[in-house]
GROMACS .gro file of C-alpha atoms in nm:
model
   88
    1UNK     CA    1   0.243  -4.437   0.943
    2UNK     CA    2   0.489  -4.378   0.658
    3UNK     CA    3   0.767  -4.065   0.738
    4UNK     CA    4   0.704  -3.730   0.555
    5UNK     CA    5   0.909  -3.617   0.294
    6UNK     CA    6   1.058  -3.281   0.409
    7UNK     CA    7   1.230  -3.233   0.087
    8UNK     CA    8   0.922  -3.240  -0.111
    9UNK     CA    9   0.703  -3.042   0.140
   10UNK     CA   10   0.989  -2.766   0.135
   11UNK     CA   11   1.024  -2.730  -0.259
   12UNK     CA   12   0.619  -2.694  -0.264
   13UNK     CA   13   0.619  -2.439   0.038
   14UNK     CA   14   0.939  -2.221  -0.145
   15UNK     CA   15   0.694  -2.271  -0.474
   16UNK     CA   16   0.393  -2.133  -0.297
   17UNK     CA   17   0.563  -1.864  -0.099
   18UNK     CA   18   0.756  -1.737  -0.487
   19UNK     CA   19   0.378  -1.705  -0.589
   20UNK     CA   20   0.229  -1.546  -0.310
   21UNK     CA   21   0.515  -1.273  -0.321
   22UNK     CA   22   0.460  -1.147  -0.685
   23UNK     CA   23   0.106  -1.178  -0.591
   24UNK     CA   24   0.152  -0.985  -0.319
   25UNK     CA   25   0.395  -0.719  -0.524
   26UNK     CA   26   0.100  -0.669  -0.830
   27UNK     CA   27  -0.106  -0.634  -0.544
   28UNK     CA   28   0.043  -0.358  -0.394
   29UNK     CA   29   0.153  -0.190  -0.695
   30UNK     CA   30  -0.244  -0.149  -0.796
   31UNK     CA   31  -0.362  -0.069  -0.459
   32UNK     CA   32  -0.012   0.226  -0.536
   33UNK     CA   33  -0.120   0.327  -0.810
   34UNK     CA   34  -0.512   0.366  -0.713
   35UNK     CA   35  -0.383   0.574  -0.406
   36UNK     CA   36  -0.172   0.821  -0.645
   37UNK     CA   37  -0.501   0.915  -0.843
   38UNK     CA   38  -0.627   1.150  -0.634
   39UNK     CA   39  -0.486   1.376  -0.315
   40UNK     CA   40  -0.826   1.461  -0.213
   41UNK     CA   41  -0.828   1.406   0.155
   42UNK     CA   42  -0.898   1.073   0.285
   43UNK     CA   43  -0.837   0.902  -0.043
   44UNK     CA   44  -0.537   0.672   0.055
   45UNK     CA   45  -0.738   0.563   0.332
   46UNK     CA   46  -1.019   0.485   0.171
   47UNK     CA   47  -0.781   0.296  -0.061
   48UNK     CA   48  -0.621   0.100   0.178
   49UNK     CA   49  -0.970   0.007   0.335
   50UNK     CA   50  -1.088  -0.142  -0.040
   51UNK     CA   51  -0.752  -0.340  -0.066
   52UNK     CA   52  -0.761  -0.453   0.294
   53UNK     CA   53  -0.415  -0.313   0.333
   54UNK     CA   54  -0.315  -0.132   0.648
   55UNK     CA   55  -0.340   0.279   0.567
   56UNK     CA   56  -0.033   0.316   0.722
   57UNK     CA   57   0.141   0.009   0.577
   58UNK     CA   58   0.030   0.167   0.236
   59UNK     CA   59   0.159   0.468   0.307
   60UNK     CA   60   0.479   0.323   0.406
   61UNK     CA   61   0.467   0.160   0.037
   62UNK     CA   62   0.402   0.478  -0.158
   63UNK     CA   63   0.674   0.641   0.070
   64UNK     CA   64   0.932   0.401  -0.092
   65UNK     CA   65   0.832   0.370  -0.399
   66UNK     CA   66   0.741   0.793  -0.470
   67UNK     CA   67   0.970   0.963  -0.203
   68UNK     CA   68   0.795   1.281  -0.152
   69UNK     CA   69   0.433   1.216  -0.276
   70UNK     CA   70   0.266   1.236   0.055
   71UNK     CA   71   0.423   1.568   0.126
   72UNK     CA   72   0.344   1.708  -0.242
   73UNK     CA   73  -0.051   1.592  -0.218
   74UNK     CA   74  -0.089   1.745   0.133
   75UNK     CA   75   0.096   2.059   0.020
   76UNK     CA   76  -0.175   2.006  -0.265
   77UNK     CA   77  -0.486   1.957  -0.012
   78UNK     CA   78  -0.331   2.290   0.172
   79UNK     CA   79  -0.359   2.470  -0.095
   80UNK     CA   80  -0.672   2.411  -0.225
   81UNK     CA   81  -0.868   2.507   0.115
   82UNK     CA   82  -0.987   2.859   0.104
   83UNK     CA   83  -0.811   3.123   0.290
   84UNK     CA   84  -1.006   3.212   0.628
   85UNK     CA   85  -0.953   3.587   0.704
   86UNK     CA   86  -0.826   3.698   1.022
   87UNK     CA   87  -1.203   3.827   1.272
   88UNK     CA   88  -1.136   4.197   1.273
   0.00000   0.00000   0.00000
């Protein structure tokens, strides 16, 4: 049984792991983007479920990347629901 070269194995695992992470990066960006089309209630989750990315790991994501988005599109969802009046 001849010895493994650890070298070798390392430079091919620090290859694969360079293209896993911009995989992982365009990934995310679309599954972002895709997200940030709509602030219709539900829609990041639904999102997140396509691109088998945790809804609250996405959310984390389009936290850092667009401080402030969440807030705006449920300010946005709050707004758009009709006004109940008061019962008399």
């Amino acid at each position: 049984m001849s010895k493994p070269d650890f070298a070798a194995l390392r430079k091919r695992v620090e290859k694969a792991e360079k293209t896993a992470a911009g995989y992982r990066a365009e990934w995310y960006e679309a599954a972002i983007a895709e997200a940030m089309t709509s602030t219709e209630y539900g829609h990041v989750s639904a999102v997140a479920r396509e691109a088998g990315i945790n809804v609250q790991h996405l959310r984390d994501l389009i936290g850092k990347a667009h401080p402030g988005w969440l807030a705006r599109a449920s300010e946005e969802r709050q707004a758009a629901k009709p006004k109940r009046k008061k019962p008399a």
